[in-house]
């Protein structure tokens, strides 16, 4: 069976109502989200602070798709078991978060999760060349991590290079930052299959009026699918 590279939309709950995560997660799933993207920030690796393992464990009860946890923390290794226990399906660590990303990816898989490696905008595609056998996902940051609602940085050259390096390996290419119906086609055409979107999914809606979430998800998906090379 070939690896499924169909377009997946992963709304980031960084743009949700922080006082109502459970209902927000259920609303985006009901409106067509494929995965739920959870941004963990530590106020150290990135200049913003969100939530940690107990909150992520509470989110899990509301996620029926895939909980995609993006760690923007350093160090990572002391917390891997806590995120496994919290119920992460995919745990992504930044290549820049420490000197031993190879060990970190091994440990994530060893704890029973899929392993992702995220690359800041300044980090080249080639830096994952010797990590591909340990990764289930490569996350290409198209903003400097830390905040939602930033302007998309064009990383299509990096995505193309990764797509070539990955070849037939079962590895997702995820894009995170500034994804909307205008930018989604650029990265989809370059070979990305998982699109994280925060502000472009949540804008215009709320838990009491979730229909705009669905419209926004469909608009991003349609734009991306229309640009697919394969
Ligand atoms: C940025 C986060 C993103 C962010 C995306 O540090 O990793 O997931 O929430 O937000 P938008 O889609 O608003 O750029
Ligand atoms: Zn993220």
Short mmCIF file of C-alpha atoms and ligand atoms in Angstrom, two decimals:
data_model
loop_
_atom_site.label_atom_id
_atom_site.label_comp_id
_atom_site.label_asym_id
_atom_site.label_seq_id
_atom_site.Cartn_x
_atom_site.Cartn_y
_atom_site.Cartn_z
CA UNK A 1 0.00 0.00 0.00
CA UNK A 2 1.34 3.43 -0.85
CA UNK A 3 1.71 6.08 1.80
CA UNK A 4 -1.29 8.41 1.94
CA UNK A 5 -0.18 11.89 0.94
CA UNK A 6 -3.63 13.38 0.59
CA UNK A 7 -3.97 16.92 1.91
CA UNK A 8 -4.65 17.10 5.64
CA UNK A 9 -5.74 20.25 7.43
CA UNK A 10 -4.51 20.57 11.01
CA UNK A 11 -6.06 23.58 12.78
CA UNK A 12 -3.83 25.02 15.49
CA UNK A 13 -5.74 25.55 18.72
CA UNK A 14 -3.36 28.42 19.45
CA UNK A 15 -6.05 30.50 17.74
CA UNK A 16 -8.91 28.94 19.75
CA UNK A 17 -10.65 30.37 22.82
CA UNK A 18 -8.23 29.42 25.61
CA UNK A 19 -11.11 29.22 28.09
CA UNK A 20 -12.99 26.68 25.98
CA UNK A 21 -10.55 24.21 24.44
CA UNK A 22 -12.81 21.16 24.69
CA UNK A 23 -15.66 22.68 22.72
CA UNK A 24 -13.26 24.32 20.27
CA UNK A 25 -11.60 20.97 19.49
CA UNK A 26 -14.95 19.28 19.01
CA UNK A 27 -16.10 22.15 16.79
CA UNK A 28 -13.10 22.04 14.43
CA UNK A 29 -13.35 18.26 14.13
CA UNK A 30 -17.07 18.49 13.36
CA UNK A 31 -16.19 21.11 10.74
CA UNK A 32 -13.73 18.87 8.91
CA UNK A 33 -10.33 19.09 10.60
CA UNK A 34 -8.16 16.05 9.84
CA UNK A 35 -5.75 16.53 12.75
CA UNK A 36 -5.68 18.78 15.81
CA UNK A 37 -2.41 20.74 16.10
CA UNK A 38 -1.32 21.61 19.64
CA UNK A 39 1.42 24.26 20.04
CA UNK A 40 3.45 23.84 23.23
CA UNK A 41 5.68 26.84 24.03
CA UNK A 42 7.99 27.34 26.97
CA UNK A 43 8.90 31.05 27.05
CA UNK A 44 12.52 29.99 26.56
CA UNK A 45 12.98 28.27 23.18
CA UNK A 46 10.34 30.70 21.88
CA UNK A 47 9.27 34.02 23.42
CA UNK A 48 5.76 32.85 24.31
CA UNK A 49 4.24 30.44 26.79
CA UNK A 50 1.18 28.25 26.25
CA UNK A 51 0.50 24.99 28.09
CA UNK A 52 2.12 21.78 29.27
CA UNK A 53 1.38 18.07 29.70
CA UNK A 54 -1.64 18.30 32.08
CA UNK A 55 -3.49 20.62 29.70
CA UNK A 56 -2.58 18.48 26.68
CA UNK A 57 -3.88 15.41 28.53
CA UNK A 58 -7.16 17.24 29.11
CA UNK A 59 -7.39 18.13 25.39
CA UNK A 60 -6.95 14.46 24.48
CA UNK A 61 -10.41 13.57 25.79
CA UNK A 62 -11.93 15.79 23.12
CA UNK A 63 -9.75 14.70 20.17
CA UNK A 64 -11.11 11.85 18.08
CA UNK A 65 -8.84 12.37 15.05
CA UNK A 66 -5.07 12.74 15.54
CA UNK A 67 -3.43 14.84 18.25
CA UNK A 68 -0.40 16.46 16.61
CA UNK A 69 1.75 18.02 19.34
CA UNK A 70 4.37 20.58 18.28
CA UNK A 71 6.92 21.20 20.99
CA UNK A 72 8.59 24.59 20.93
CA UNK A 73 10.54 23.85 24.08
CA UNK A 74 14.14 23.18 25.11
CA UNK A 75 15.16 20.77 26.41
CA UNK A 76 12.75 18.16 24.99
CA UNK A 77 13.95 14.80 26.29
CA UNK A 78 12.86 15.16 29.96
CA UNK A 79 9.25 15.71 28.82
CA UNK A 80 8.82 12.99 26.18
CA UNK A 81 7.21 10.47 28.52
CA UNK A 82 4.83 13.11 29.86
CA UNK A 83 3.54 13.83 26.35
CA UNK A 84 3.18 10.11 25.63
CA UNK A 85 1.18 9.82 28.83
CA UNK A 86 -0.85 12.87 27.78
CA UNK A 87 -1.88 10.97 24.64
CA UNK A 88 0.04 12.65 21.82
CA UNK A 89 -0.17 10.66 18.58
CA UNK A 90 2.60 12.65 16.91
CA UNK A 91 5.27 14.47 18.89
CA UNK A 92 7.39 17.00 16.99
CA UNK A 93 10.60 18.47 18.35
CA UNK A 94 12.67 21.27 16.86
CA UNK A 95 16.01 20.37 15.35
CA UNK A 96 17.34 23.58 16.91
CA UNK A 97 16.17 22.68 20.43
CA UNK A 98 19.29 20.79 21.42
CA UNK A 99 22.43 19.01 20.27
CA UNK A 100 20.92 15.52 20.14
CA UNK A 101 17.86 15.54 17.89
CA UNK A 102 18.77 12.01 16.69
CA UNK A 103 18.44 10.69 20.24
CA UNK A 104 15.25 12.71 20.77
CA UNK A 105 13.56 11.17 17.71
CA UNK A 106 14.57 7.69 18.85
CA UNK A 107 13.12 8.40 22.29
CA UNK A 108 9.83 9.71 20.88
CA UNK A 109 9.34 6.52 18.87
CA UNK A 110 10.51 4.49 21.83
CA UNK A 111 7.70 6.04 23.88
CA UNK A 112 5.17 4.80 21.30
CA UNK A 113 4.50 7.99 19.34
CA UNK A 114 5.16 9.07 15.76
CA UNK A 115 8.20 11.33 15.64
CA UNK A 116 8.34 14.71 13.95
CA UNK A 117 11.25 17.07 13.42
CA UNK A 118 10.57 20.78 12.90
CA UNK A 119 12.85 23.21 11.07
CA UNK A 120 13.01 26.93 11.76
CA UNK A 121 13.04 29.16 8.68
CA UNK A 122 16.84 29.52 8.79
CA UNK A 123 17.54 25.78 8.97
CA UNK A 124 18.24 24.06 5.63
CA UNK A 125 16.48 20.95 4.33
CA UNK A 126 19.79 19.09 4.22
CA UNK A 127 20.02 19.13 8.02
CA UNK A 128 17.52 16.26 8.18
CA UNK A 129 19.38 14.07 5.66
CA UNK A 130 20.63 11.70 8.35
CA UNK A 131 17.41 11.74 10.36
CA UNK A 132 14.92 10.53 7.77
CA UNK A 133 14.90 6.92 8.94
CA UNK A 134 13.86 8.16 12.39
CA UNK A 135 11.16 10.62 11.34
CA UNK A 136 7.48 10.20 10.49
CA UNK A 137 6.99 13.90 9.77
CA UNK A 138 9.10 16.92 8.87
CA UNK A 139 7.54 20.24 9.86
CA UNK A 140 8.69 23.22 7.81
CA UNK A 141 8.13 26.44 9.72
CA UNK A 142 6.96 29.23 7.44
CA UNK A 143 7.11 31.77 10.29
CA UNK A 144 9.53 32.12 13.18
CA UNK A 145 7.83 30.02 15.85
CA UNK A 146 6.16 31.63 18.84
CA UNK A 147 3.01 33.36 17.69
CA UNK A 148 -0.01 32.83 15.49
CA UNK A 149 -1.07 35.32 12.85
CA UNK A 150 2.35 36.08 11.37
CA UNK A 151 3.15 36.66 7.72
CA UNK A 152 3.99 33.57 5.62
CA UNK A 153 7.66 33.17 4.71
CA UNK A 154 8.20 31.48 1.37
CA UNK A 155 9.94 28.16 2.02
CA UNK A 156 8.83 26.43 -1.17
CA UNK A 157 12.43 25.72 -2.23
CA UNK A 158 13.02 23.93 1.06
CA UNK A 159 9.80 21.94 0.68
CA UNK A 160 10.78 20.85 -2.83
CA UNK A 161 14.21 19.77 -1.61
CA UNK A 162 12.64 17.76 1.24
CA UNK A 163 10.13 16.14 -1.07
CA UNK A 164 12.99 14.95 -3.28
CA UNK A 165 14.99 13.69 -0.29
CA UNK A 166 11.99 11.84 1.16
CA UNK A 167 11.13 10.04 -2.08
CA UNK A 168 9.00 6.99 -1.27
CA UNK A 169 9.63 7.07 2.47
CA UNK A 170 6.45 7.24 4.58
CA UNK A 171 7.13 10.75 5.90
CA UNK A 172 4.66 13.65 5.99
CA UNK A 173 5.74 17.17 5.09
CA UNK A 174 3.88 19.59 7.33
CA UNK A 175 3.77 23.37 6.89
CA UNK A 176 3.26 25.60 9.91
CA UNK A 177 2.72 29.34 9.85
CA UNK A 178 0.75 31.78 7.73
CA UNK A 179 -1.14 29.08 5.83
CA UNK A 180 -4.31 30.36 4.16
CA UNK A 181 -6.07 29.81 0.81
CA UNK A 182 -3.46 32.00 -0.92
CA UNK A 183 -0.32 30.36 0.50
CA UNK A 184 -1.60 26.75 0.75
CA UNK A 185 -1.33 26.14 -3.03
CA UNK A 186 2.32 27.23 -3.04
CA UNK A 187 3.37 24.63 -0.48
CA UNK A 188 1.03 21.92 -1.77
CA UNK A 189 2.51 22.28 -5.25
CA UNK A 190 5.98 21.95 -3.72
CA UNK A 191 5.06 18.64 -2.05
CA UNK A 192 3.59 19.39 1.38
CA UNK A 193 0.66 17.27 2.57
CA UNK A 194 -0.18 18.47 6.12
CA UNK A 195 -1.19 22.10 6.47
CA UNK A 196 -1.36 23.67 9.92
CA UNK A 197 -3.51 26.77 10.11
CA UNK A 198 -4.52 28.81 13.13
CA UNK A 199 -5.84 32.24 12.31
CA UNK A 200 -7.04 31.23 8.83
CA UNK A 201 -9.26 28.48 10.33
CA UNK A 202 -10.63 30.26 13.40
CA UNK A 203 -11.28 33.66 11.84
CA UNK A 204 -14.92 34.66 11.65
CA UNK A 205 -16.21 31.79 13.81
CA UNK A 206 -16.66 30.75 17.43
CA UNK A 207 -17.86 27.70 19.35
CA UNK A 208 -21.36 29.14 19.15
CA UNK A 209 -21.00 29.87 15.44
CA UNK A 210 -18.64 27.19 14.11
CA UNK A 211 -19.79 27.14 10.47
CA UNK A 212 -17.04 29.62 9.41
CA UNK A 213 -14.46 27.10 10.68
CA UNK A 214 -15.81 24.63 8.13
CA UNK A 215 -15.85 27.21 5.34
CA UNK A 216 -12.26 28.16 6.16
CA UNK A 217 -11.05 24.54 6.27
CA UNK A 218 -12.75 23.75 2.96
CA UNK A 219 -11.28 26.85 1.33
CA UNK A 220 -7.72 25.93 2.37
CA UNK A 221 -8.20 22.29 1.34
CA UNK A 222 -9.67 23.17 -2.06
CA UNK A 223 -6.87 25.64 -2.79
CA UNK A 224 -4.22 23.08 -1.83
CA UNK A 225 -5.79 20.17 -3.69
CA UNK A 226 -6.14 22.29 -6.82
CA UNK A 227 -2.40 22.93 -6.82
CA UNK A 228 -1.27 19.34 -6.29
CA UNK A 229 1.29 18.10 -8.79
CA UNK A 230 0.48 14.38 -8.27
C1 LIG B 1 3.66 29.16 15.46
C2 LIG B 1 2.82 27.91 15.67
C3 LIG B 1 1.76 27.74 14.65
C4 LIG B 1 0.78 28.85 14.62
C5 LIG B 1 0.15 28.96 13.28
O1 LIG B 1 4.68 29.19 16.40
O2 LIG B 1 3.62 26.76 15.63
O3 LIG B 1 1.12 26.49 14.74
O4 LIG B 1 -0.20 28.73 15.59
O5 LIG B 1 -0.67 30.06 13.30
P1 LIG B 1 -1.11 30.83 12.00
O6 LIG B 1 -1.80 29.86 11.12
O7 LIG B 1 -2.02 31.88 12.54
O8 LIG B 1 0.12 31.40 11.36
ZN1 LIG B 2 2.74 24.63 15.38
#
